[in-house]
Amino acid sequence: MALLLTAPTRAQFIAAALAMATVVLASNILVQFPINDWLTWGAITYPVAFLVSELVNRRHGPQQARRVAWVGFAVAVVASLVLAPARIAVASGTAFLLSQWLDIGVFDRLRHGSWWRAPLVATLLAAVLDTAVFWSIAFAGTSDPWVTWALGDLAVKLVLGVALLLPFRLLIGNRAAQLH
């Protein structure tokens, strides 16, 4: 069954891009504040970036999701260069682009299955890639307990990836879920 995807309105696009930029910027700042040796505050906010791109992808298709990711990326990286250390901004930008492209591509390939399969598989795979790239670039060679932070970060991303299925389902509505 072919999907009828529409371009987002200007307001929808701006809202999605601002949401993406806000999540990434907040995460880049919050990753600098450990909760303990296993977790930083950034782990709690970042999984929402996958939710944003998957909602745009479901409603408007992968091309629009990529546009939102690009704009969110540009705004967040510029702001991060001012508000976070350069190593975090560079690591975040690299990990973000790679993981978002993976998330969007996997989601698009699985979009015709059960409503939950595309967001779950795409988020889980992208979370693993994002974690590996970000933590190895941002903290390798430092004395910080970055390996345990990376493991804690990944665990939170995986748990929140499952937990965010409920808001995803509620936000896409019954009709969109039926269309797959």
Coordinates of C-alpha atoms in Angstrom, one line a residue, residues 2-3 28 61 65 74 95 99 107-109 116 120 149 167:
A2 CA 1.5 3.3 -1.1
L3 CA 1.6 6.1 1.5
N28 CA 25.4 18.3 24.7
G61 CA 8.6 10.8 4.9
A65 CA 13.0 13.8 8.3
A74 CA 23.2 22.9 12.1
A95 CA 27.3 10.8 16.0
S99 CA 22.8 7.8 13.8
F107 CA 12.6 3.4 9.8
D108 CA 11.7 4.0 6.2
R109 CA 12.4 0.4 5.2
W116 CA 5.9 -0.4 16.6
L120 CA 11.7 0.3 17.8
W149 CA 29.1 6.4 31.0
P167 CA 4.1 8.6 23.0

